[in-house]
Structures are given as C-alpha cells and as structure tokens.
Amino acid sequence: MGRVQGRVAIVTGAAKGIGKAAALLLGHEGAMVAVTDVDEKAGRAVAKAIREDGGQAQFWPLDVGNEEAVRTTVAEIHDHYERLHILVNNAGISGANKPTHEVTDEEWDRVMQINVKGVFYCTKYAVPFLQEAGGGSIINLSSVYGLVSAPDVPPYHASKGAVRLMTKTDALLYANDKIRVNSIHPGFIWTPMVENHLKSSGDVEAGREEVAKLHPLGHLGEPDDIAYGILYLASDESKFVTGAELVIDGGYTAR
Ligand code: NAD
C-alpha cells in the first residue's frame, strides 16, 4: 500500500527538477499523477517513466500563467480521473537577475504571472474539485528566498514571499473543507533552474561551490530531498498540518 494510494494528484512544472522528482515519487507511492508542464517532450517522458515503474500517469500540456488553459486543463484532468485530491503548485521561474532599478515592467510581470498568478489560477480551479472530494492537500513551492533575502532576483523574492502568505490565507479559508495548504521552502537544489542561474552568472562549478557554502550541511540539495517533503504533505501523515512552512534547506536559514 503506497503512502498516497488511490489519490489523484496534479503536479505543475513536472517535466524537470523538483516537479519531476515529486511526480515520480507520488506515482511510486500509488497516486494517479497528472504530469503538467510547458515542456511537452520532457513531460511526456516523466509520465511514461511513472507508468514503467508500475504507476498511473498521464501528461497534459499546461502553462500555469494562462488562466483559461488552467481552467480547462484542471477540468479535463478531473473528467479523466473523476476526482482530485492533491495539487502541487511547483511550476516557477527565477526571472531577471538584475538590481531592482534595472528590472523592466515586463520582467517583473512575467515572474509574477507564473510564480504568483500560476499558484492563484491552479488553486482557484482545483479548490471546487477538492471540496467535492471532501478534502485534499495543496502544496505550494515557495523558497528560502520567500523567508529571507539575498542581493539578487528581486521579482523572484517578491513572488516567493507572496506564495508564502497566499498559502496561509488559503489554509484558513479552506480549513473547514478539510483542504490543507502548506508551503515548502527549499534551499538551493541542483536542478536546471539553479544550473541556468549559475551559468548566467559565470563559471558553473565555481558557482556551485560558492552556493554549497551557504548551506551549513556543505552541499546543495537534490530534487528528492524536496519530493519527500511534498509526499509527506500530500499524504495523511500530515493530516494535522496546514498553513505551515516546511523548510528543507540544509540549514541555510538556521544562521
Ligand atoms: P526547473 O526550472 O528546474 O523546473 C521547472 C519546471 O517548470 C520546468 O519543467 C519548466 O518547463 C516548468 N515551467 C516553467 N514555466 C512554466 C509555466 N509557465 N507553466 C508550467 N510549467 C512551467 O525548476 P526547479 O528548480 O525544479 O524549481 C521548481 C520550483 O521550486 C519552482 O517554483 C522554484 O521557484 C522552486 N524552488 C527551487 C529551488 C532550487 O534551488 N531549485 C529553490 C527554492 C525553490
């Protein structure tokens, strides 16, 4: 018996990185996984990998920043599985890495559209189905960058701070519906997002060593380190946990 046996889960941004690890683990633990992403090829491969592992999964192309696409895709997923229990709001981008006075309106809005409005849209259209199911779990990917600051990516910091509080508001709004809403705050995790961020700022290996030093445990995390937190929050093991911040950061914020 898996830890989320028989549950239906939507994972956004599930083609790569943390979302991929979460989709694979939820599938391995018995969930029926709707793998969604803008990257169709990689997304289809993740759904196939879950099926090859003996699980159930299907891919849906989805840009979380497009409200109409979110509305129709969430409804299609619900039609397909006839129920919905888990939403992992994982899709996100790091966006422009410049000081605030150089960030353009378009750069600011793009990060907000995906990281903040994407969470809003997916939550908005999933909640009625979670209510119909008698409860569920929403897991929002914030960041240590939503808890403390650093002198980089200003729109990203703002977006992850927003996600932290959106989580608590929705936890209160939907507690009576038995819908739990929690945020996860990863430190630096070795994914394409971090690799591209380091590439944009110089030598990747040197950058990786520098970033590793920010974590008292002395290294970056792996996508699975976060996927296990997502699995915990998705499962009934966390049935008394809502509005919480699950920090998984190798000690980054403990200083
Ligand atoms: P990643 O860039 O490696 O993967 C993100 C996935 O999201 C990709 O598959 C991408 O195609 C998809 N995506 C991008 N825009 C999308 C959109 N508009 N609609 C749907 N899918 C979209 O990122 P990651 O490192 O795995 O990060 C996942 C989440 O975790 C993000 O919300 C990120 O902010 C957060 N996070 C990551 C780290 C880290 O160190 N990697 C740390 C803290 C928080």
CSV table of C-alpha atoms and ligand atoms in Angstrom, one decimal:
chain,number,residue,atom,x,y,z
A,1,MET,CA,0.0,0.0,0.0
A,2,GLY,CA,1.5,3.3,-1.1
A,3,ARG,CA,1.6,6.4,1.0
A,4,VAL,CA,-0.8,8.2,-1.3
A,5,GLN,CA,-2.6,5.2,-2.7
A,6,GLY,CA,-5.5,5.9,-5.0
A,7,ARG,CA,-5.2,9.7,-4.7
A,8,VAL,CA,-5.3,11.9,-7.8
A,9,ALA,CA,-2.5,14.5,-7.9
A,10,ILE,CA,-1.8,17.4,-10.3
A,11,VAL,CA,1.9,18.4,-10.4
A,12,THR,CA,2.7,21.6,-12.3
A,13,GLY,CA,6.1,22.1,-13.8
A,14,ALA,CA,6.6,18.3,-13.6
A,15,ALA,CA,8.9,17.8,-16.6
A,16,LYS,CA,12.1,18.6,-14.8
A,17,GLY,CA,13.8,19.3,-11.5
A,18,ILE,CA,11.7,19.2,-8.3
A,19,GLY,CA,8.4,18.7,-10.0
A,20,LYS,CA,9.7,15.7,-11.9
A,21,ALA,CA,11.0,14.2,-8.7
A,22,ALA,CA,7.7,14.8,-6.9
A,23,ALA,CA,5.7,13.3,-9.8
A,24,LEU,CA,7.8,10.2,-9.9
A,25,LEU,CA,7.6,9.7,-6.1
A,26,LEU,CA,3.9,10.4,-5.9
A,27,GLY,CA,3.4,7.9,-8.7
A,28,HIS,CA,5.6,5.3,-7.0
A,29,GLU,CA,3.6,5.7,-3.8
A,30,GLY,CA,0.3,5.0,-5.5
A,31,ALA,CA,-1.1,8.3,-6.7
A,32,MET,CA,-2.6,8.8,-10.2
A,33,VAL,CA,-0.4,11.6,-11.4
A,34,ALA,CA,-1.4,14.4,-13.9
A,35,VAL,CA,2.0,15.5,-15.1
A,36,THR,CA,1.7,19.0,-16.4
A,37,ASP,CA,4.3,21.4,-17.9
A,38,VAL,CA,5.0,23.7,-20.9
A,39,ASP,CA,7.8,21.3,-21.9
A,40,GLU,CA,5.7,18.6,-23.7
A,41,LYS,CA,8.6,16.2,-24.6
A,42,ALA,CA,10.2,16.0,-21.2
A,43,GLY,CA,6.7,16.0,-19.5
A,44,ARG,CA,5.5,13.0,-21.6
A,45,ALA,CA,8.8,11.2,-20.7
A,46,VAL,CA,8.1,11.7,-17.0
A,47,ALA,CA,4.5,10.3,-17.3
A,48,LYS,CA,5.9,7.3,-19.2
A,49,ALA,CA,8.6,6.7,-16.5
A,50,ILE,CA,5.8,6.6,-13.9
A,51,ARG,CA,3.9,4.0,-15.9
A,52,GLU,CA,7.0,2.0,-16.5
A,53,ASP,CA,7.5,2.0,-12.7
A,54,GLY,CA,4.0,0.4,-12.4
A,55,GLY,CA,2.2,3.6,-11.6
A,56,GLN,CA,-0.6,5.6,-13.3
A,57,ALA,CA,0.2,8.9,-15.0
A,58,GLN,CA,-0.7,11.0,-18.0
A,59,PHE,CA,0.7,14.2,-19.4
A,60,TRP,CA,-1.2,17.4,-20.0
A,61,PRO,CA,0.5,20.5,-21.6
A,62,LEU,CA,-0.1,23.4,-19.3
A,63,ASP,CA,1.2,27.0,-18.9
A,64,VAL,CA,0.2,27.9,-15.4
A,65,GLY,CA,0.3,31.6,-16.3
A,66,ASN,CA,-2.7,31.2,-18.7
A,67,GLU,CA,-5.9,31.3,-16.7
A,68,GLU,CA,-8.1,29.8,-19.5
A,69,ALA,CA,-5.6,27.0,-20.0
A,70,VAL,CA,-5.6,26.2,-16.3
A,71,ARG,CA,-9.4,26.3,-16.1
A,72,THR,CA,-9.8,23.8,-19.0
A,73,THR,CA,-6.9,21.6,-18.1
A,74,VAL,CA,-7.8,21.1,-14.5
A,75,ALA,CA,-11.4,20.3,-15.6
A,76,GLU,CA,-10.1,17.8,-18.2
A,77,ILE,CA,-7.9,16.1,-15.5
A,78,HIS,CA,-10.9,15.9,-13.2
A,79,ASP,CA,-13.1,14.5,-16.0
A,80,HIS,CA,-10.4,11.9,-16.7
A,81,TYR,CA,-9.8,10.6,-13.2
A,82,GLU,CA,-13.3,11.7,-11.9
A,83,ARG,CA,-11.7,13.1,-8.7
A,84,LEU,CA,-8.9,15.3,-7.4
A,85,HIS,CA,-7.1,15.2,-4.1
A,86,ILE,CA,-3.7,16.8,-4.4
A,87,LEU,CA,-2.3,19.9,-6.1
A,88,VAL,CA,1.4,20.6,-6.2
A,89,ASN,CA,2.0,24.2,-7.3
A,90,ASN,CA,5.5,23.7,-8.3
A,91,ALA,CA,6.0,25.5,-11.7
A,92,GLY,CA,8.1,28.6,-11.3
A,93,ILE,CA,10.9,30.6,-13.0
A,94,SER,CA,13.8,32.6,-11.4
A,95,GLY,CA,13.4,35.5,-13.9
A,96,ALA,CA,15.6,38.6,-14.3
A,97,ASN,CA,18.7,38.6,-12.2
A,98,LYS,CA,19.4,42.4,-12.0
A,99,PRO,CA,19.2,45.1,-9.3
A,100,THR,CA,15.7,46.4,-8.8
A,101,HIS,CA,16.3,49.7,-10.6
A,102,GLU,CA,17.2,47.9,-13.8
A,103,VAL,CA,14.2,45.4,-13.8
A,104,THR,CA,11.7,46.2,-16.6
A,105,ASP,CA,7.9,46.1,-16.1
A,106,GLU,CA,7.8,43.1,-18.4
A,107,GLU,CA,10.4,41.2,-16.5
A,108,TRP,CA,8.6,41.9,-13.2
A,109,ASP,CA,5.2,40.9,-14.6
A,110,ARG,CA,6.5,37.7,-16.2
A,111,VAL,CA,7.7,36.3,-12.8
A,112,MET,CA,4.5,37.4,-11.1
A,113,GLN,CA,2.4,35.9,-13.9
A,114,ILE,CA,3.9,32.4,-13.5
A,115,ASN,CA,5.1,32.2,-9.8
A,116,VAL,CA,2.2,34.1,-8.2
A,117,LYS,CA,-0.8,34.1,-10.6
A,118,GLY,CA,0.0,30.5,-11.6
A,119,VAL,CA,-0.5,29.4,-8.0
A,120,PHE,CA,-3.6,31.5,-7.8
A,121,TYR,CA,-5.1,30.1,-11.0
A,122,CYS,CA,-4.3,26.5,-10.2
A,123,THR,CA,-5.7,26.8,-6.7
A,124,LYS,CA,-8.8,28.7,-7.9
A,125,TYR,CA,-9.8,25.9,-10.3
A,126,ALA,CA,-8.7,22.9,-8.2
A,127,VAL,CA,-10.5,24.0,-5.0
A,128,PRO,CA,-14.0,23.2,-6.1
A,129,PHE,CA,-12.9,19.6,-7.0
A,130,LEU,CA,-11.1,19.2,-3.7
A,131,GLN,CA,-14.2,20.4,-1.9
A,132,GLU,CA,-16.2,17.9,-3.9
A,133,ALA,CA,-13.8,15.1,-2.8
A,134,GLY,CA,-14.3,16.1,0.8
A,135,GLY,CA,-10.8,17.5,1.3
A,136,GLY,CA,-7.3,17.5,-0.1
A,137,SER,CA,-3.8,18.9,0.1
A,138,ILE,CA,-2.3,21.9,-1.8
A,139,ILE,CA,1.4,22.2,-1.7
A,140,ASN,CA,3.0,25.5,-2.8
A,141,LEU,CA,6.6,25.8,-3.7
A,142,SER,CA,8.0,28.9,-2.1
A,143,SER,CA,11.7,29.1,-1.3
A,144,VAL,CA,14.2,30.2,1.3
A,145,TYR,CA,14.0,33.3,-0.9
A,146,GLY,CA,10.4,33.7,0.4
A,147,LEU,CA,11.7,33.7,4.0
A,148,VAL,CA,15.0,35.7,3.9
A,149,SER,CA,16.6,37.9,1.4
A,150,ALA,CA,19.7,37.9,-0.8
A,151,PRO,CA,21.0,40.6,-3.1
A,152,ASP,CA,19.7,39.1,-6.4
A,153,VAL,CA,16.5,38.3,-8.4
A,154,PRO,CA,14.2,40.9,-6.9
A,155,PRO,CA,10.9,39.8,-8.6
A,156,TYR,CA,11.6,36.2,-7.6
A,157,HIS,CA,12.0,37.2,-3.9
A,158,ALA,CA,8.7,39.1,-4.1
A,159,SER,CA,6.9,36.2,-5.8
A,160,LYS,CA,8.1,33.7,-3.2
A,161,GLY,CA,7.1,35.9,-0.3
A,162,ALA,CA,3.7,36.2,-1.9
A,163,VAL,CA,3.3,32.5,-2.2
A,164,ARG,CA,4.2,32.1,1.5
A,165,LEU,CA,1.3,34.2,2.6
A,166,MET,CA,-1.2,33.1,-0.1
A,167,THR,CA,-0.6,29.6,1.4
A,168,LYS,CA,-1.6,30.7,4.9
A,169,THR,CA,-4.7,32.6,3.7
A,170,ASP,CA,-5.9,29.6,1.7
A,171,ALA,CA,-5.1,27.3,4.7
A,172,LEU,CA,-7.5,29.4,6.8
A,173,LEU,CA,-10.1,29.9,4.1
A,174,TYR,CA,-10.4,26.1,3.3
A,175,ALA,CA,-9.7,24.5,6.7
A,176,ASN,CA,-13.4,23.8,7.1
A,177,ASP,CA,-13.4,22.0,3.8
A,178,LYS,CA,-10.5,19.8,5.1
A,179,ILE,CA,-8.3,21.2,2.4
A,180,ARG,CA,-4.8,21.6,3.8
A,181,VAL,CA,-2.5,24.2,2.3
A,182,ASN,CA,1.2,24.3,3.1
A,183,SER,CA,4.4,25.9,1.6
A,184,ILE,CA,7.8,24.3,1.1
A,185,HIS,CA,10.9,26.4,1.3
A,186,PRO,CA,13.8,24.7,-0.4
A,187,GLY,CA,17.4,25.9,-0.1
A,188,PHE,CA,19.4,25.6,-3.3
A,189,ILE,CA,18.5,22.3,-5.1
A,190,TRP,CA,20.5,21.0,-8.0
A,191,THR,CA,18.0,21.4,-10.9
A,192,PRO,CA,18.1,23.0,-14.4
A,193,MET,CA,16.8,26.3,-12.7
A,194,VAL,CA,19.9,26.5,-10.5
A,195,GLU,CA,22.3,25.3,-13.2
A,196,ASN,CA,21.0,28.0,-15.6
A,197,HIS,CA,21.1,30.7,-12.8
A,198,LEU,CA,24.8,29.8,-12.2
A,199,LYS,CA,25.5,29.7,-16.0
A,200,SER,CA,24.2,33.3,-16.3
A,201,SER,CA,26.5,34.5,-13.6
A,202,GLY,CA,29.8,32.8,-14.7
A,203,ASP,CA,31.6,29.5,-14.1
A,204,VAL,CA,29.1,26.8,-13.1
A,205,GLU,CA,31.4,24.7,-11.0
A,206,ALA,CA,32.9,27.6,-9.1
A,207,GLY,CA,29.3,29.0,-8.6
A,208,ARG,CA,28.2,25.6,-7.3
A,209,GLU,CA,31.0,25.5,-4.7
A,210,GLU,CA,30.1,29.1,-3.6
A,211,VAL,CA,26.4,28.2,-3.3
A,212,ALA,CA,27.2,25.0,-1.4
A,213,LYS,CA,29.0,27.0,1.3
A,214,LEU,CA,25.7,28.9,2.0
A,215,HIS,CA,24.3,25.7,3.4
A,216,PRO,CA,25.7,24.5,6.8
A,217,LEU,CA,25.4,20.9,5.6
A,218,GLY,CA,28.0,21.9,3.0
A,219,HIS,CA,26.3,21.0,-0.3
A,220,LEU,CA,23.2,21.7,-2.4
A,221,GLY,CA,20.1,19.6,-2.1
A,222,GLU,CA,18.8,17.1,-4.5
A,223,PRO,CA,15.2,17.1,-6.0
A,224,ASP,CA,14.3,14.1,-4.0
A,225,ASP,CA,15.0,16.0,-0.7
A,226,ILE,CA,12.1,18.2,-1.6
A,227,ALA,CA,10.0,15.4,-3.2
A,228,TYR,CA,9.9,13.6,0.1
A,229,GLY,CA,8.6,16.8,1.8
A,230,ILE,CA,5.9,17.0,-0.9
A,231,LEU,CA,5.0,13.4,-0.4
A,232,TYR,CA,4.6,13.9,3.4
A,233,LEU,CA,2.4,17.0,2.9
A,234,ALA,CA,0.3,15.2,0.3
A,235,SER,CA,-0.3,12.1,2.4
A,236,ASP,CA,-2.4,11.6,5.5
A,237,GLU,CA,0.7,11.5,7.6
A,238,SER,CA,0.5,15.3,7.7
A,239,LYS,CA,-3.3,15.4,8.4
A,240,PHE,CA,-2.9,17.9,11.3
A,241,VAL,CA,-0.5,20.2,9.3
A,242,THR,CA,-1.9,23.3,7.5
A,243,GLY,CA,-0.6,26.8,7.0
A,244,ALA,CA,2.8,25.5,7.8
A,245,GLU,CA,6.2,26.4,6.2
A,246,LEU,CA,8.3,23.2,5.6
A,247,VAL,CA,11.9,24.4,5.4
A,248,ILE,CA,14.2,22.0,3.6
A,249,ASP,CA,17.4,23.9,3.2
A,250,GLY,CA,20.5,22.2,4.6
A,251,GLY,CA,20.5,24.8,7.4
A,252,TYR,CA,20.5,27.8,5.1
A,253,THR,CA,18.0,29.8,7.3
A,254,ALA,CA,19.3,28.5,10.6
A,255,ARG,CA,22.0,31.1,11.0
B,1,NAD,P1,13.3,24.0,-13.0
B,1,NAD,O1,13.5,25.2,-13.8
B,1,NAD,O2,14.4,23.1,-12.9
B,1,NAD,O3,12.0,23.2,-13.5
B,1,NAD,C1,10.8,24.0,-13.5
B,1,NAD,C2,9.8,23.3,-14.5
B,1,NAD,O4,8.7,24.2,-14.6
B,1,NAD,C3,10.3,23.0,-15.9
B,1,NAD,O5,10.0,21.8,-16.3
B,1,NAD,C4,9.6,24.1,-16.7
B,1,NAD,O6,9.4,23.7,-18.1
B,1,NAD,C5,8.3,24.3,-15.9
B,1,NAD,N1,7.7,25.6,-16.2
B,1,NAD,C6,8.3,26.8,-16.3
B,1,NAD,N2,7.4,27.8,-16.6
B,1,NAD,C7,6.2,27.1,-16.6
B,1,NAD,C8,4.9,27.6,-16.8
B,1,NAD,N3,4.6,28.8,-17.1
B,1,NAD,N4,3.9,26.6,-16.7
B,1,NAD,C9,4.1,25.4,-16.5
B,1,NAD,N5,5.4,24.9,-16.3
B,1,NAD,C10,6.4,25.8,-16.3
B,1,NAD,O7,12.9,24.5,-11.6
B,1,NAD,P2,13.1,23.8,-10.1
B,1,NAD,O8,14.4,24.1,-9.6
B,1,NAD,O9,12.7,22.3,-10.2
B,1,NAD,O10,12.0,24.6,-9.3
B,1,NAD,C11,10.7,24.1,-9.0
B,1,NAD,C12,10.0,25.0,-8.0
B,1,NAD,O11,10.8,25.0,-6.8
B,1,NAD,C13,10.0,26.5,-8.5
B,1,NAD,O12,8.8,27.1,-8.1
B,1,NAD,C14,11.1,27.1,-7.8
B,1,NAD,O13,11.0,28.5,-7.7
B,1,NAD,C15,11.1,26.4,-6.5
B,1,NAD,N6,12.4,26.4,-5.8
B,1,NAD,C16,13.5,25.9,-6.4
B,1,NAD,C17,14.8,25.9,-5.8
B,1,NAD,C18,16.0,25.4,-6.3
B,1,NAD,O14,17.1,25.6,-5.8
B,1,NAD,N7,16.0,24.6,-7.4
B,1,NAD,C19,14.8,26.5,-4.5
B,1,NAD,C20,13.7,27.1,-3.9
B,1,NAD,C21,12.5,27.0,-4.6
